[in-house]
Short mmCIF file of C-alpha atoms and ligand atoms in Angstrom, two decimals:
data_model
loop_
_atom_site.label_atom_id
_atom_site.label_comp_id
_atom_site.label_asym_id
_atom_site.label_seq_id
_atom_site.Cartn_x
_atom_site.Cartn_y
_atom_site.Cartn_z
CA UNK A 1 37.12 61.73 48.60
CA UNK A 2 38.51 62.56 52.36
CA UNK A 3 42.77 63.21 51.68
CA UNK A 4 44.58 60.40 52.48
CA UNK A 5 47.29 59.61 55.23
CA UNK A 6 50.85 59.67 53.79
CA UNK A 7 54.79 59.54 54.84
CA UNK A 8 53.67 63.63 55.51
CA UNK A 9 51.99 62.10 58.62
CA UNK A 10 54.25 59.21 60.13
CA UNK A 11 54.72 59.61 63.52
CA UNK A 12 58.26 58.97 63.62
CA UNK A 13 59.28 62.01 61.87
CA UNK A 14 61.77 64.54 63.10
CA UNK A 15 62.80 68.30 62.08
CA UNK A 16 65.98 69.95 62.15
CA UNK A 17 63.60 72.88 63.36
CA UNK A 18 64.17 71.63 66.92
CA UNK A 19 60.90 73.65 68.46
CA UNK A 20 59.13 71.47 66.42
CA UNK A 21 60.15 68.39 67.92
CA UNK A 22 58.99 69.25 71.62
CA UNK A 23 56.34 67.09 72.52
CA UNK A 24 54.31 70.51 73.07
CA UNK A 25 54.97 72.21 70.27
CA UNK A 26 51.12 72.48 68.15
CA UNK A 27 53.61 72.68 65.30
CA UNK A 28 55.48 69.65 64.37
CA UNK A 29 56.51 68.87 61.00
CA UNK A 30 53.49 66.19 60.77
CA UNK A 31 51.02 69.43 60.94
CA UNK A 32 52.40 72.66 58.22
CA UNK A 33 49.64 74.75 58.64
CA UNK A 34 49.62 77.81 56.41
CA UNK A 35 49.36 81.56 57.36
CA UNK A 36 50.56 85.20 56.68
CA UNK A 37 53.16 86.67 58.25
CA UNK A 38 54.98 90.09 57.61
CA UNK A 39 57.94 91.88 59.46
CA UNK A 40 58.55 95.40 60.16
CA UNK A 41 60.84 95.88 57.50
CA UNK A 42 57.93 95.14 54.81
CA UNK A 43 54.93 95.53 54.44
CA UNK A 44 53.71 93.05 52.09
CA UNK A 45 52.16 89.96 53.66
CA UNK A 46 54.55 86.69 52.71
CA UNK A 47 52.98 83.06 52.97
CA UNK A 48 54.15 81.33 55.44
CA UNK A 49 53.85 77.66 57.12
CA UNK A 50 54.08 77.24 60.97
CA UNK A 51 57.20 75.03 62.15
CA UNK A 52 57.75 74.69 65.69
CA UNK A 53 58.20 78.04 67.13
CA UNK A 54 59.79 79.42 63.44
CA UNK A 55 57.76 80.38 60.28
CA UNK A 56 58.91 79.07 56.95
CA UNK A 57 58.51 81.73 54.04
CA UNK A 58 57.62 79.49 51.72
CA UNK A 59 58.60 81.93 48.75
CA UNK A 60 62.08 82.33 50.01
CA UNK A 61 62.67 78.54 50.27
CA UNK A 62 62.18 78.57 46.71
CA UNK A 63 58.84 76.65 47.16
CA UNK A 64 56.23 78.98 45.36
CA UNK A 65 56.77 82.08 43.19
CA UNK A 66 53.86 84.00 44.54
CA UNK A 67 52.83 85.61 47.61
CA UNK A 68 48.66 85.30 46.81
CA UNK A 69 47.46 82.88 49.44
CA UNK A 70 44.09 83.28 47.79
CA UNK A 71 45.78 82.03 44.82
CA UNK A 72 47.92 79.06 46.17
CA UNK A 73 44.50 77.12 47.93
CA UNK A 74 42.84 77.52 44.04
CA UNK A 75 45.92 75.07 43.11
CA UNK A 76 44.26 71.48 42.72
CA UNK A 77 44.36 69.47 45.42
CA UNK A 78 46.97 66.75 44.08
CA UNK A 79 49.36 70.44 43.48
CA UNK A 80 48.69 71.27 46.96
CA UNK A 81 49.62 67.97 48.07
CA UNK A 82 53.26 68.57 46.29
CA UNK A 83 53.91 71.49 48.06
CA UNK A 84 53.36 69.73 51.53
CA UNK A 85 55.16 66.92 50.60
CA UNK A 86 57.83 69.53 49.66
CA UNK A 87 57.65 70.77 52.31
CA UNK A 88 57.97 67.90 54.57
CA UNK A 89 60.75 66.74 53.27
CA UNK A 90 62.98 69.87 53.51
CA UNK A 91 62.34 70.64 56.94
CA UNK A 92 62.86 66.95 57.70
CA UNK A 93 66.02 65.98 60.10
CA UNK A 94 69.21 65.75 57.26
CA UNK A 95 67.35 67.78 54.75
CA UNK A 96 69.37 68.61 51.70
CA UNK A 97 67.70 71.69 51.58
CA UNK A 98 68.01 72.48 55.52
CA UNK A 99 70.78 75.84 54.14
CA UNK A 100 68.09 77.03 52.02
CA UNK A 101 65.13 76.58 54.41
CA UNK A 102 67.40 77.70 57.22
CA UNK A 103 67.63 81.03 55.48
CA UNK A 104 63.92 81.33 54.86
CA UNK A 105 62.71 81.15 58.43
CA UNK A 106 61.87 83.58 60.98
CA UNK A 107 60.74 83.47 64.66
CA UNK A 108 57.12 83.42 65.19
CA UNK A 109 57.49 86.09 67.97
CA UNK A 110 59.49 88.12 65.36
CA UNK A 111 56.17 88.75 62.80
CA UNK A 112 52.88 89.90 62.40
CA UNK A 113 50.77 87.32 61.75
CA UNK A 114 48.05 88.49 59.79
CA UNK A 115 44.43 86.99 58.62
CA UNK A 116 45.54 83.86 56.76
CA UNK A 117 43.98 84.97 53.07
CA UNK A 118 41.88 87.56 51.99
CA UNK A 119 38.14 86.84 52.99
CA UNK A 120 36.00 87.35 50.34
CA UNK A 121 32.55 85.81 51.71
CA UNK A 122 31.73 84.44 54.91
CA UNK A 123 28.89 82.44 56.01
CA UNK A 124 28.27 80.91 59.43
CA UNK A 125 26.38 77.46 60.46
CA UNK A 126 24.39 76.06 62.97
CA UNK A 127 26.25 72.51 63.17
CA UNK A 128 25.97 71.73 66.92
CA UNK A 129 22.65 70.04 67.82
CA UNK A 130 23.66 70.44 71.30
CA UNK A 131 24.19 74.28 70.65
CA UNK A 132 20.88 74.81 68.77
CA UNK A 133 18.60 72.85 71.36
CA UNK A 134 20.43 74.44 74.67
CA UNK A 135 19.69 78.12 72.62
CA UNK A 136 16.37 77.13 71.92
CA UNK A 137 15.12 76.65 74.85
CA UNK A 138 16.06 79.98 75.96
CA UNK A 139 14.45 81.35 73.42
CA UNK A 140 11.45 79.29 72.91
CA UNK A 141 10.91 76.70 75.59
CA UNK A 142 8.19 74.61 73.87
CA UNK A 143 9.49 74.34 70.41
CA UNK A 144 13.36 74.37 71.53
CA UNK A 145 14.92 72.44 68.00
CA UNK A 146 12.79 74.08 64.43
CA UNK A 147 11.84 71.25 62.35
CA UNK A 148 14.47 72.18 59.74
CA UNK A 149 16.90 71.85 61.93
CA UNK A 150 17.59 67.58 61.23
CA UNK A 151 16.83 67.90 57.14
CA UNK A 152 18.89 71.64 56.61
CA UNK A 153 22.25 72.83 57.41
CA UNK A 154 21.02 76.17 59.06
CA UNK A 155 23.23 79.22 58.10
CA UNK A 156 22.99 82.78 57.37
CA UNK A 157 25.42 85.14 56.02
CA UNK A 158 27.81 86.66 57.61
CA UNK A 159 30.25 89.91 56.96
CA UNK A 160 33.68 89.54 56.21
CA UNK A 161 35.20 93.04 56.30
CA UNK A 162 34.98 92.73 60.67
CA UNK A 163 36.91 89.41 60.66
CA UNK A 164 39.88 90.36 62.56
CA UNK A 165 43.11 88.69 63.50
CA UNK A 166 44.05 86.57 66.37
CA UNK A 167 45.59 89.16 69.02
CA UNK A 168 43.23 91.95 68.05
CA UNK A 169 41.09 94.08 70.71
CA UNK A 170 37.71 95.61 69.30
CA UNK A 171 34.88 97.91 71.27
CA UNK A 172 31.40 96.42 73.09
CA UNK A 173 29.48 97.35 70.78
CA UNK A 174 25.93 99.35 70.67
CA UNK A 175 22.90 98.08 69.65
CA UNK A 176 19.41 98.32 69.61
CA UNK A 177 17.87 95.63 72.43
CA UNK A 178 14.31 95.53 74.65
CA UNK A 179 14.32 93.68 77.86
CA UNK A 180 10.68 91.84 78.07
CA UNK A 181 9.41 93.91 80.71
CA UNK A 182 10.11 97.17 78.10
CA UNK A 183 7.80 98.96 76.38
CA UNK A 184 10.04 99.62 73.60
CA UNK A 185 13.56 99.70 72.77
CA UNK A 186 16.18 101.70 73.53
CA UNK A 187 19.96 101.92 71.89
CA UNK A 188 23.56 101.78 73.90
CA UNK A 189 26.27 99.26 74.46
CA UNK A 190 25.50 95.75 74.67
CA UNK A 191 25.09 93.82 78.39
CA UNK A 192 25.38 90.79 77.10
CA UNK A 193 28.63 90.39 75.21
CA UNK A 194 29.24 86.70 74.08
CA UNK A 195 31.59 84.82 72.06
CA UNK A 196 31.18 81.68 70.01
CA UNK A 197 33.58 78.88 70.01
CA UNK A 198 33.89 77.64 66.65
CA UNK A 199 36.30 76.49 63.92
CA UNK A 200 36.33 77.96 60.30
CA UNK A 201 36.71 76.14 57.11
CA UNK A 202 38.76 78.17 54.54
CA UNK A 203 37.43 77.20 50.93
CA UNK A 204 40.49 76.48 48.09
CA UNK A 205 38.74 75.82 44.97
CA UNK A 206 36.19 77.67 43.34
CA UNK A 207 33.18 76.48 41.55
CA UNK A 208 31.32 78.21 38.66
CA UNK A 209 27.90 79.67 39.00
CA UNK A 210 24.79 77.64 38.41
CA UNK A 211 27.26 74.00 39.06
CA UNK A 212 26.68 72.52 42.49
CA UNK A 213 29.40 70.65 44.38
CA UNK A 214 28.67 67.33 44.70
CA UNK A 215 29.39 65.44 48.08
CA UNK A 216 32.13 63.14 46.42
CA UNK A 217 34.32 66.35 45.23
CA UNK A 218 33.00 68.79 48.32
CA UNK A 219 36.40 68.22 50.48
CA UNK A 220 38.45 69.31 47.10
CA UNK A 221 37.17 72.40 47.75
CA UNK A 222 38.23 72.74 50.97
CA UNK A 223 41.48 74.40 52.33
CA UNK A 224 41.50 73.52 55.78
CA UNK A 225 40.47 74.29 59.21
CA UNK A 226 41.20 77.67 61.81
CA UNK A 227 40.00 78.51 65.19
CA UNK A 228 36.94 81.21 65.06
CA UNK A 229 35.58 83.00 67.38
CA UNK A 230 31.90 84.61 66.22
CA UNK A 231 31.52 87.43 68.92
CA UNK A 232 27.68 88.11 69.70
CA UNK A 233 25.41 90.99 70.97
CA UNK A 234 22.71 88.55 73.20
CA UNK A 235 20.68 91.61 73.93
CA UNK A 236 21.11 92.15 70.49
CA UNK A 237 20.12 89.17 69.05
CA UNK A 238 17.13 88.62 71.00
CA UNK A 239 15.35 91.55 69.82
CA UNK A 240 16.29 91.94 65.98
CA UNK A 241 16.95 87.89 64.89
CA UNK A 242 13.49 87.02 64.41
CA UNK A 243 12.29 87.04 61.33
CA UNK A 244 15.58 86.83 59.16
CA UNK A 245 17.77 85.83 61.53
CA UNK A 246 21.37 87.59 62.97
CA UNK A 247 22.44 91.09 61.84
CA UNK A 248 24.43 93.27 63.88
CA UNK A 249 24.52 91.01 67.08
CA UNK A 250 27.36 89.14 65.12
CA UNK A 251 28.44 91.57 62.48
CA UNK A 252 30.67 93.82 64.43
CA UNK A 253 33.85 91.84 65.37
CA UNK A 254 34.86 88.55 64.37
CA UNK A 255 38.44 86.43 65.48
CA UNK A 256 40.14 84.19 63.25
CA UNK A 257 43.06 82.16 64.11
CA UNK A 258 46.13 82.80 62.09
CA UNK A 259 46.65 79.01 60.91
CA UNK A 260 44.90 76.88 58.77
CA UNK A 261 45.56 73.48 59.21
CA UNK A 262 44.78 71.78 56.01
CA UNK A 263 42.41 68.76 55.81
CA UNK A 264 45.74 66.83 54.21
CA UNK A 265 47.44 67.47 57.62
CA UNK A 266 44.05 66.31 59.44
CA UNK A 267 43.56 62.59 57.72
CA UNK A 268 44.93 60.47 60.59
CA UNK A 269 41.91 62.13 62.63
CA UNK A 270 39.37 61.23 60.65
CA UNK A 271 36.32 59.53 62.04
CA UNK A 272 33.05 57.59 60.81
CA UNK A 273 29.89 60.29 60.99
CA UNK A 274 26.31 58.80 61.59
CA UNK A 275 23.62 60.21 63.28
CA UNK A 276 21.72 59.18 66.79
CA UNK A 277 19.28 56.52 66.31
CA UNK A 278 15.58 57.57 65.20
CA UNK A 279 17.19 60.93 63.64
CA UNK A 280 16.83 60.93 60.01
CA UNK A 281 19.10 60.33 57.63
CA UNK A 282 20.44 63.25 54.95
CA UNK A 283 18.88 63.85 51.93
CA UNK A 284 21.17 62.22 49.19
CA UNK A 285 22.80 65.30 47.92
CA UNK A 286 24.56 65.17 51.28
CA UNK A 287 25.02 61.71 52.18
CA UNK A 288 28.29 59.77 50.34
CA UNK A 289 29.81 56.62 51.70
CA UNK A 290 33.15 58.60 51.89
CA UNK A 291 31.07 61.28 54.58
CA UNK A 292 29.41 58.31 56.04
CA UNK A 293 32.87 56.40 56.98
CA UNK A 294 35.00 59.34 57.86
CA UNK A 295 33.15 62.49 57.22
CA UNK A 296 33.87 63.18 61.46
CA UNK A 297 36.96 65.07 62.41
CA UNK A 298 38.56 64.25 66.06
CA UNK A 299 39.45 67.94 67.20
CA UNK A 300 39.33 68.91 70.95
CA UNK A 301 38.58 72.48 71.52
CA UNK A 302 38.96 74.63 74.37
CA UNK A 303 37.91 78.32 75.46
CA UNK A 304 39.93 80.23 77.76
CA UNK A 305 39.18 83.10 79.84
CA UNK A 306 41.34 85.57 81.23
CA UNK A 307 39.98 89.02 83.12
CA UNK A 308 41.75 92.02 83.47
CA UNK A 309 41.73 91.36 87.38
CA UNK A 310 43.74 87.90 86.51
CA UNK A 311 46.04 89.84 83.91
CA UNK A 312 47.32 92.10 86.50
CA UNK A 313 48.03 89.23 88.87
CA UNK A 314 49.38 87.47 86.48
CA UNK A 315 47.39 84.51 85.91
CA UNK A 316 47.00 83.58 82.55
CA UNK A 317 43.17 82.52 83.04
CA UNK A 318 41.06 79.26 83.41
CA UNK A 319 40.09 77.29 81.05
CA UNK A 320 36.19 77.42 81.27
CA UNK A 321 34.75 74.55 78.71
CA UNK A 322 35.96 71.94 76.16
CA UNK A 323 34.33 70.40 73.41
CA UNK A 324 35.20 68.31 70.44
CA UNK A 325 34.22 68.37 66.51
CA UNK A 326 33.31 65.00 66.01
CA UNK A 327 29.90 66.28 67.75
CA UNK A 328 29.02 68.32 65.13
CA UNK A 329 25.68 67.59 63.08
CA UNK A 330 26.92 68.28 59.68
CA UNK A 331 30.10 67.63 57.93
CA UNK A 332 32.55 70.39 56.14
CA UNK A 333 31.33 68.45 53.14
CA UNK A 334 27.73 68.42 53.89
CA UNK A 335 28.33 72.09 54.29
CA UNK A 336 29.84 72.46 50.47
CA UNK A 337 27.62 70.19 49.21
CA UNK A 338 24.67 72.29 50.75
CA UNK A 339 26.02 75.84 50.40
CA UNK A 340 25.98 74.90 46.13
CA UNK A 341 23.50 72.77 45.74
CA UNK A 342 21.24 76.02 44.11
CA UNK A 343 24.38 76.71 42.05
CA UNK A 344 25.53 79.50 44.76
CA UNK A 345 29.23 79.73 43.39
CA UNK A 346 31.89 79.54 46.54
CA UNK A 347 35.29 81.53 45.62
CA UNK A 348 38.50 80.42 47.48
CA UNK A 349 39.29 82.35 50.52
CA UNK A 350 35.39 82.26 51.39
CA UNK A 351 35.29 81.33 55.06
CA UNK A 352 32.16 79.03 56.56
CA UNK A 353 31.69 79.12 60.37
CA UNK A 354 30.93 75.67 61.52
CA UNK A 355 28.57 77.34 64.11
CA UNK A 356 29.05 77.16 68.05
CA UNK A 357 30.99 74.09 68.91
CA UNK A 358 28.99 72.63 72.09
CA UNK A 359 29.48 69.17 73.28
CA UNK A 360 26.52 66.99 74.83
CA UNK A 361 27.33 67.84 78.53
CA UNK A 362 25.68 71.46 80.05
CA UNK A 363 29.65 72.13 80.96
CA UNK A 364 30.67 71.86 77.43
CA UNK A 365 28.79 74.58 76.33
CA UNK A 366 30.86 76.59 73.20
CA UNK A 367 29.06 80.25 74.78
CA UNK A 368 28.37 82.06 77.87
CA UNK A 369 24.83 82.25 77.17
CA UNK A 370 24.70 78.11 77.48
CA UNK A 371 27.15 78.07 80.11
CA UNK A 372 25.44 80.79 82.82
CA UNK A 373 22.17 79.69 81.61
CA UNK A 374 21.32 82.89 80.04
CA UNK A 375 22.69 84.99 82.66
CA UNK A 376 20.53 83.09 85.43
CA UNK A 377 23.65 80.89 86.73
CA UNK A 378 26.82 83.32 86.39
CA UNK A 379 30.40 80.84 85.75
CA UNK A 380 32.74 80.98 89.00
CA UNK A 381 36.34 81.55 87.94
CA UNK A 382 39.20 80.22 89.58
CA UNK A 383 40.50 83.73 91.49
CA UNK A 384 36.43 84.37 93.14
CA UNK A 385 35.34 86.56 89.98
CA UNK A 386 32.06 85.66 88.22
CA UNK A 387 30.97 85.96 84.60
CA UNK A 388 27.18 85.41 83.22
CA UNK A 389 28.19 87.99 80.19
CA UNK A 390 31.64 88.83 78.94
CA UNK A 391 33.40 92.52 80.90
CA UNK A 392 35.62 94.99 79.27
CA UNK A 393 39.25 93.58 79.69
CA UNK A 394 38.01 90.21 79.34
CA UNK A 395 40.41 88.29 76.80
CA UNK A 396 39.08 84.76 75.34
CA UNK A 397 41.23 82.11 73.89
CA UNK A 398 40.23 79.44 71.66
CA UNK A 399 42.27 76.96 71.48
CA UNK A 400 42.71 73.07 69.34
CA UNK A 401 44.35 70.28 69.00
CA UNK A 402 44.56 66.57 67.58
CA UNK A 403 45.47 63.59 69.34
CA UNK A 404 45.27 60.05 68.05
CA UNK A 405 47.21 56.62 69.39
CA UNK A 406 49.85 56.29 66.54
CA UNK A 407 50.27 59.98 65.35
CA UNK A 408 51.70 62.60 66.63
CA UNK A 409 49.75 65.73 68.17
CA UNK A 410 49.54 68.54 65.78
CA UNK A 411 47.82 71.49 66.89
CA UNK A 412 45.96 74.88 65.98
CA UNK A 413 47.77 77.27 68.11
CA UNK A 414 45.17 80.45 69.28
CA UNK A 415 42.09 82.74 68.85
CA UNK A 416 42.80 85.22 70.63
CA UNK A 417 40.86 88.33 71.41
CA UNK A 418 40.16 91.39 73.81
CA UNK A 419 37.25 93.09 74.90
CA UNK A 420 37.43 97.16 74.83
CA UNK A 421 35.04 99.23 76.59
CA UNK A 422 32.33 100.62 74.39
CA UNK A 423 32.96 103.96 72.53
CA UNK A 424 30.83 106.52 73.64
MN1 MN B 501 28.10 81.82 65.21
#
């Protein structure tokens, strides 16, 4: 079962949070995604929902008693669903609770916002089709798309102790990589920095060990939705991902937005999912009518680059592809469904990378490495400079939103993230 839209969605609402009304804002009071916030005068991270350009703490508004976000998204989803509603209505325009709320919010630009639970696991997909063939023919022109790739949701594990917070820097890192004319390798920092444009699914509820989650209950154990960005070594990559796949080309630095919006605030954008004609279907373990009529999820995405060159003048850097979820191959629930079905046991806070986000079109590629063709066909920004590989100083920005005739635009904010020079 997909959540369901409510009075938490209608259009026509208002806040007293004025920000939140602005047409602009990513954060109206239709949206309440959750993060963690904390201010200089304490150190302990406080749960927190975005509103307009404020943060409500939700403890200080009297709305939980704990400050565990791990421990809120295990709440059942019908709980959870309270708590928005709760929510909702106190920050709505003529509140009775607007004095209490009032007191419990502070500025966004006021607070650190943080990593929006603790990460416990973290596995990353494979979900674009567009993404896996463009990659594979790089890497093997004549067999570009593995025959797994239409019957398995490809993943590999991940590490979660280098997922790092929106607004973080971190070094190039080194590597070992061997260019094909090379006799053998050598190690130093990577040439071809990347990053991956993808969203990450936060899980809520747990499930025990040895008990697979069905498709029908898979979205129950979902949280919501942030912005991700999977940096990768190419040179990397290339060299050590065959036979077991990605190690340290991704395992050194990852972004994560600090909002989640929950899949209660994304209903209204909620499409069917099928696949192209002559593609087969899913296996039944991840097929459900429920996935089949609105297992799709309408989100644009964008990636932003901004050099150091365009910092220093001042320009706050071009947008260089967009892309949109619904073009995913696999569902978040296909992705539960799969990630259990040998009785793997998910924990909440575990965090699943949807994979590079690339749309059908060569300009809507969710990487570098699809959109300079490797290197071969280097991107022209908007100020003269050129990019086939990412430069120190180089800051990307992913960036989402939502946007459906009836409902109001809710957004995810940003990704954000910095590229150091390598540490000698
Ligand atoms: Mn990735």
């Amino acid at each position: 079962m997909s959540p369901a839209i409510d009075g938490t969605h209608d259009a026509a609402l208002q806040s007293w949070v004025e920000s939140a009304n602005d047409p602009a804002s990513d954060f109206p009071i239709q949206n309440l995604p959750f993060g963690r916030f904390r201010s200089e005068d304490d150190a302990d991270w406080h749960i927190g929902v975005a509103i307009g350009d404020q943060v409500l703490d939700l403890r200080a508004a009297r709305l939980i008693d704990s400050s565990d976000m791990n421990r809120l998204m295990r709440l059942l989803p019908e709980t959870r669903r309270m708590v928005r509603q709760a929510i909702s209505e106190g920050l709505r325009a003529g509140s009775a609770q607007q004095k209490t709320f009032r007191a419990a919010l502070r500025a966004q630009s006021s607070v650190e916002l943080g990593l929006p639970c603790q990460i416990g696991d973290y596995t990353d997909f494979y979900t674009s089709v567009h993404h896996a063939t463009t990659i594979g023919k790089q890497l093997r022109p004549d067999n570009p798309l593995l025959p797994n790739y239409k019957w398995v949701p490809i993943g590999y594990h991940g590490r979660a102790s280098s997922i790092m917070p929106s607004g973080q820097g971190f070094h190039r890192p080194h590597g070992q990589t061997k260019a094909p004319g090379q006799d053998a390798p050598t190690c130093g920092p990577c040439r071809r920095l990347d990053y991956e444009l993808e969203l990450g699914a936060v899980i809520a509820r747990p499930n025990v060990l040895g008990q697979p989650i069905g498709m029908l209950e898979a979205e129950q154990h979902v949280f919501g939705v942030g912005l991700f960005n999977d940096w990768s070594a190419r040179d990397v990559q290339a060299w050590e991902y065959q036979p077991l796949g990605p190690f340290l080309s991704k395992n050194f630095a990852s972004t994560l937005s600090p909002w989640v919006v929950t899949l209660d605030a994304l209903a209204p954008f909620r499409e069917p999912f099928s696949r192209p004609e002559g593609d087969p279907e899913p296996l039944a373990y991840l097929d459900s009518p429920a996935n089949r009529a609105q297992g799709a999820i309408n989100i644009e995405l964008e990636v932003w680059l901004q050099t150091q060159a365009m910092r220093e003048a001042g320009h706050g850097g071009d947008r260089i592809s967009q892309s949109n979820y619904r073009d995913a191959y696999w569902t978040v629930a296909q992705l539960v469904a799969h990630h259990t079905v040998n009785g793997c046991n998910l924990r909440a806070g575990d965090l699943f990378g949807s994979g590079t986000l690339s749309g059908p079109n060569p300009e809507q590629g969710g990487s570098l490495m699809e959109l300079s063709l490797g290197g071969k066909a280097p991107v022209v920004l908007s100020n003269g400079q050129t990019r086939a590989w990412l430069e120190d100083g180089d800051t990307i920005v992913l960036r989402g939103y939502c946007a459906q005739a009836g409902f109001r635009r809710i957004g995810f904010g940003e990704c954000r993230g910095l590229v150091l020079p390598a540490i000698d």
